[in-house]
PDB file of C-alpha atoms in Angstrom:
ATOM      1  CA  SER A  28     122.585  88.092 128.413  1.00 44.00           C
ATOM      2  CA  VAL A  29     120.610  90.682 130.267  1.00 48.00           C
ATOM      3  CA  PRO A  30     118.290  89.499 132.977  1.00 49.00           C
ATOM      4  CA  LEU A  31     114.563  90.404 132.440  1.00 60.00           C
ATOM      5  CA  ALA A  32     113.418  92.805 135.216  1.00 58.00           C
ATOM      6  CA  ASN A  33     111.387  90.830 137.891  1.00 58.00           C
ATOM      7  CA  ALA A  34     111.754  87.549 135.951  1.00 61.00           C
ATOM      8  CA  GLN A  35     112.496  84.402 137.835  1.00 60.00           C
ATOM      9  CA  TRP A  36     111.956  80.640 137.395  1.00 58.00           C
ATOM     10  CA  GLY A  37     109.128  79.171 139.153  1.00 58.00           C
ATOM     11  CA  ASP A  38     111.360  76.324 140.356  1.00 60.00           C
ATOM     12  CA  ASN A  39     114.956  75.173 140.271  1.00 86.00           C
ATOM     13  CA  LEU A  40     115.856  74.960 136.608  1.00 86.00           C
ATOM     14  CA  PRO A  41     117.406  71.383 136.917  1.00 86.00           C
ATOM     15  CA  VAL A  42     114.080  70.231 138.479  1.00 86.00           C
ATOM     16  CA  LEU A  43     112.050  71.929 135.753  1.00 86.00           C
ATOM     17  CA  PHE A  44     114.383  70.514 133.031  1.00 88.00           C
ATOM     18  CA  GLN A  45     114.020  67.035 134.451  1.00 88.00           C
ATOM     19  CA  GLU A  46     110.217  67.250 134.623  1.00 88.00           C
ATOM     20  CA  LYS A  47     110.051  68.335 131.025  1.00 90.00           C
ATOM     21  CA  VAL A  48     112.391  65.563 129.857  1.00 89.00           C
ATOM     22  CA  ILE A  49     110.501  62.824 131.887  1.00 87.00           C
ATOM     23  CA  ARG A  50     107.155  64.048 130.407  1.00 89.00           C
ATOM     24  CA  SER A  51     108.588  63.862 126.871  1.00 89.00           C
ATOM     25  CA  PHE A  52     109.611  60.240 127.461  1.00 85.00           C
ATOM     26  CA  GLU A  53     106.344  59.335 129.078  1.00 87.00           C
ATOM     27  CA  ASN A  54     104.331  60.979 126.145  1.00 87.00           C
ATOM     28  CA  ALA A  55     106.463  58.882 123.621  1.00 85.00           C
ATOM     29  CA  GLY A  56     105.388  55.708 125.507  1.00 82.00           C
ATOM     30  CA  TYR A  57     108.269  55.132 127.796  1.00 76.00           C
ATOM     31  CA  ALA A  58     106.318  55.776 130.947  1.00 69.00           C
ATOM     32  CA  GLN A  59     107.244  52.278 132.435  1.00 66.00           C
ATOM     33  CA  SER A  60     110.895  52.670 131.415  1.00 68.00           C
ATOM     34  CA  ILE A  61     111.731  56.027 133.271  1.00 70.00           C
ATOM     35  CA  SER A  62     111.611  57.211 136.882  1.00 66.00           C
ATOM     36  CA  ARG A  63     112.740  60.206 138.812  1.00 68.00           C
ATOM     37  CA  THR A  64     115.810  59.827 141.055  1.00 65.00           C
ATOM     38  CA  ARG A  65     113.804  60.833 144.089  1.00 63.00           C
ATOM     39  CA  GLU A  66     111.519  58.018 143.561  1.00 62.00           C
ATOM     40  CA  GLY A  67     114.268  55.580 144.721  1.00 62.00           C
ATOM     41  CA  VAL A  68     113.853  53.306 141.834  1.00 61.00           C
ATOM     42  CA  SER A  69     116.847  52.320 139.923  1.00 66.00           C
ATOM     43  CA  GLY A  70     116.983  50.778 136.382  1.00 70.00           C
ATOM     44  CA  ASP A  71     119.531  49.285 134.011  1.00 77.00           C
ATOM     45  CA  PHE A  72     120.610  52.662 132.796  1.00 84.00           C
ATOM     46  CA  GLN A  73     120.798  56.244 134.169  1.00 87.00           C
ATOM     47  CA  LEU A  74     120.563  59.512 131.972  1.00 89.00           C
ATOM     48  CA  LEU A  75     122.670  62.296 133.401  1.00 91.00           C
ATOM     49  CA  VAL A  76     122.321  65.782 132.019  1.00 93.00           C
ATOM     50  CA  ASP A  77     124.634  68.665 132.518  1.00 93.00           C
ATOM     51  CA  ILE A  78     122.863  72.080 131.617  1.00 93.00           C
ATOM     52  CA  ARG A  79     125.609  74.363 130.138  1.00 94.00           C
ATOM     53  CA  ARG A  80     123.335  77.217 128.707  1.00 93.00           C
ATOM     54  CA  PHE A  81     119.662  77.983 129.287  1.00 92.00           C
ATOM     55  CA  HIS A  82     119.067  81.644 128.677  1.00 91.00           C
ATOM     56  CA  ILE A  83     117.923  84.563 126.352  1.00 91.00           C
ATOM     57  CA  ALA A  84     120.785  86.214 124.671  1.00 91.00           C
ATOM     58  CA  THR A  85     119.720  89.792 124.075  1.00 86.00           C
ATOM     59  CA  ALA A  86     122.997  90.839 122.200  1.00 82.00           C
ATOM     60  CA  PRO A  87     123.602  90.924 119.406  1.00 79.00           C
ATOM     61  CA  GLU A  88     119.978  91.745 118.302  1.00 81.00           C
ATOM     62  CA  PRO A  89     117.589  90.212 117.657  1.00 87.00           C
ATOM     63  CA  ALA A  90     117.304  88.302 121.094  1.00 92.00           C
ATOM     64  CA  ALA A  91     117.359  84.498 120.948  1.00 95.00           C
ATOM     65  CA  ALA A  92     116.917  81.612 123.287  1.00 95.00           C
ATOM     66  CA  GLU A  93     120.062  79.595 123.640  1.00 96.00           C
ATOM     67  CA  ILE A  94     120.075  76.055 125.154  1.00 96.00           C
ATOM     68  CA  GLU A  95     122.970  73.717 125.438  1.00 97.00           C
ATOM     69  CA  PHE A  96     123.324  70.506 127.565  1.00 96.00           C
ATOM     70  CA  VAL A  97     125.372  67.313 127.580  1.00 96.00           C
ATOM     71  CA  ALA A  98     123.645  64.009 128.110  1.00 95.00           C
ATOM     72  CA  LYS A  99     125.339  60.813 129.387  1.00 95.00           C
ATOM     73  CA  ILE A 100     123.972  57.374 129.446  1.00 92.00           C
ATOM     74  CA  LEU A 101     125.400  55.251 132.173  1.00 90.00           C
ATOM     75  CA  ASP A 102     125.064  51.540 132.973  1.00 86.00           C
ATOM     76  CA  THR A 103     124.480  50.020 136.560  1.00 83.00           C
ATOM     77  CA  ASP A 104     128.158  50.053 137.099  1.00 87.00           C
ATOM     78  CA  GLY A 105     128.327  53.738 136.414  1.00 88.00           C
ATOM     79  CA  LYS A 106     130.261  53.321 133.198  1.00 92.00           C
ATOM     80  CA  ILE A 107     129.437  55.843 130.513  1.00 94.00           C
ATOM     81  CA  ILE A 108     127.840  54.119 127.573  1.00 93.00           C
ATOM     82  CA  SER A 109     127.410  57.072 125.345  1.00 95.00           C
ATOM     83  CA  ALA A 110     127.420  60.938 125.692  1.00 97.00           C
ATOM     84  CA  SER A 111     126.260  63.673 123.299  1.00 98.00           C
ATOM     85  CA  THR A 112     125.966  67.453 123.347  1.00 98.00           C
ATOM     86  CA  PHE A 113     122.742  69.101 122.400  1.00 98.00           C
ATOM     87  CA  GLN A 114     122.507  72.812 121.540  1.00 98.00           C
ATOM     88  CA  GLY A 115     120.102  74.971 119.706  1.00 98.00           C
ATOM     89  CA  ASN A 116     118.792  78.396 119.498  1.00 96.00           C
ATOM     90  CA  ALA A 117     115.576  80.296 118.383  1.00 96.00           C
ATOM     91  CA  PRO A 118     115.058  83.909 117.672  1.00 95.00           C
ATOM     92  CA  ALA A 119     112.475  85.746 119.943  1.00 95.00           C
ATOM     93  CA  LYS A 120     109.825  87.236 117.863  1.00 94.00           C
ATOM     94  CA  GLY A 121     109.529  90.260 120.025  1.00 92.00           C
ATOM     95  CA  ALA A 122     111.388  91.774 123.096  1.00 88.00           C
ATOM     96  CA  ASP A 123     108.933  91.005 125.870  1.00 89.00           C
ATOM     97  CA  ALA A 124     108.750  88.052 128.276  1.00 88.00           C
ATOM     98  CA  GLN A 125     106.212  86.209 126.287  1.00 92.00           C
ATOM     99  CA  ALA A 126     108.370  86.326 123.048  1.00 93.00           C
ATOM    100  CA  TYR A 127     111.324  85.095 125.150  1.00 93.00           C
ATOM    101  CA  VAL A 128     109.307  82.207 126.750  1.00 92.00           C
ATOM    102  CA  SER A 129     108.070  81.239 123.400  1.00 96.00           C
ATOM    103  CA  ALA A 130     111.512  81.079 121.970  1.00 96.00           C
ATOM    104  CA  ILE A 131     112.856  78.949 124.885  1.00 95.00           C
ATOM    105  CA  ASP A 132     109.671  76.644 124.360  1.00 95.00           C
ATOM    106  CA  GLU A 133     110.639  76.299 120.737  1.00 97.00           C
ATOM    107  CA  VAL A 134     114.236  75.473 120.952  1.00 97.00           C
ATOM    108  CA  PHE A 135     113.649  73.177 124.200  1.00 96.00           C
ATOM    109  CA  GLY A 136     110.919  71.217 122.340  1.00 95.00           C
ATOM    110  CA  LYS A 137     113.375  70.553 119.496  1.00 97.00           C
ATOM    111  CA  LEU A 138     116.114  69.510 121.834  1.00 97.00           C
ATOM    112  CA  GLN A 139     113.846  67.303 123.809  1.00 95.00           C
ATOM    113  CA  THR A 140     112.894  65.366 120.686  1.00 95.00           C
ATOM    114  CA  GLU A 141     116.724  65.062 119.721  1.00 97.00           C
ATOM    115  CA  LEU A 142     117.449  63.750 123.262  1.00 96.00           C
ATOM    116  CA  LEU A 143     114.587  61.184 123.120  1.00 94.00           C
ATOM    117  CA  GLU A 144     115.737  59.961 119.678  1.00 95.00           C
ATOM    118  CA  TRP A 145     119.438  59.658 120.695  1.00 95.00           C
ATOM    119  CA  THR A 146     118.625  57.959 124.034  1.00 93.00           C
ATOM    120  CA  THR A 147     116.272  55.378 122.691  1.00 91.00           C
ATOM    121  CA  GLY A 148     118.717  54.875 119.675  1.00 93.00           C
ATOM    122  CA  VAL A 149     121.653  54.224 121.993  1.00 92.00           C
ATOM    123  CA  LEU A 150     119.558  51.958 124.280  1.00 87.00           C
ATOM    124  CA  ASP A 151     118.240  49.892 121.469  1.00 86.00           C
ATOM    125  CA  SER A 152     121.938  49.257 120.300  1.00 89.00           C
ATOM    126  CA  VAL A 153     123.083  48.030 123.740  1.00 82.00           C
ATOM    127  CA  PRO A 154     123.262  44.181 123.882  1.00 80.00           C
ATOM    128  CA  ARG A 155     121.030  42.680 126.292  1.00 71.00           C
ATOM    129  CA  PRO A 156     121.928  39.610 128.273  1.00 64.00           C
ATOM    130  CA  PRO A 157     119.836  36.561 127.370  1.00 64.00           C
ATOM    131  CA  VAL A 158     116.788  35.965 129.480  1.00 65.00           C
ATOM    132  CA  VAL A 159     117.051  32.553 131.216  1.00 66.00           C
ATOM    133  CA  VAL A 160     113.847  30.822 132.182  1.00 71.00           C
ATOM    134  CA  ALA A 161     114.188  28.070 134.569  1.00 67.00           C
ATOM    135  CA  PRO A 162     112.009  25.115 134.181  1.00 68.00           C
ATOM    136  CA  PRO A 163     108.875  25.043 136.440  1.00 68.00           C
ATOM    137  CA  GLN A 164     109.313  22.977 139.496  1.00 68.00           C
ATOM    138  CA  ALA A 165     106.992  20.210 140.167  1.00 64.00           C
ATOM    139  CA  PRO A 166     104.512  20.978 142.987  1.00 66.00           C
ATOM    140  CA  VAL A 167     105.576  19.638 146.382  1.00 66.00           C
ATOM    141  CA  GLN A 168     103.247  16.737 147.271  1.00 67.00           C
ATOM    142  CA  PRO A 169     102.356  16.416 151.011  1.00 67.00           C
ATOM    143  CA  MET A 170     103.402  13.222 152.598  1.00 66.00           C
ATOM    144  CA  PRO A 171     100.571  10.815 153.240  1.00 65.00           C
TER     145      PRO A 171
END
């Protein structure tokens, strides 16, 4: 990999990655089921992602975007329920920054979809405890 002259991320890569993944879950109808860690909300499960590769490989030619990450789903006790590796690449259709960004967008879009499908599939297969509904209590009558 060769860095692009004067190229830099607009923000920290893990933050950008998290924002894109959250947006994909929200766009798929899971807006009420997902939150950012900094929001201080905890749910029944946590999705941890370890980014292993996220770059443009310029050799061998042609240049290509390469992304690889490991995702783990943890329960409230921190136990790993499932883990999977996601990887992909897409050739750049040119040798300029715009071609590289387009290649990254292409492969990341594909992997986002795979992550969403895997995550929802795992969570759909996790047994849920039964919901217990307590009988309503009679209203308290004031004493005469």
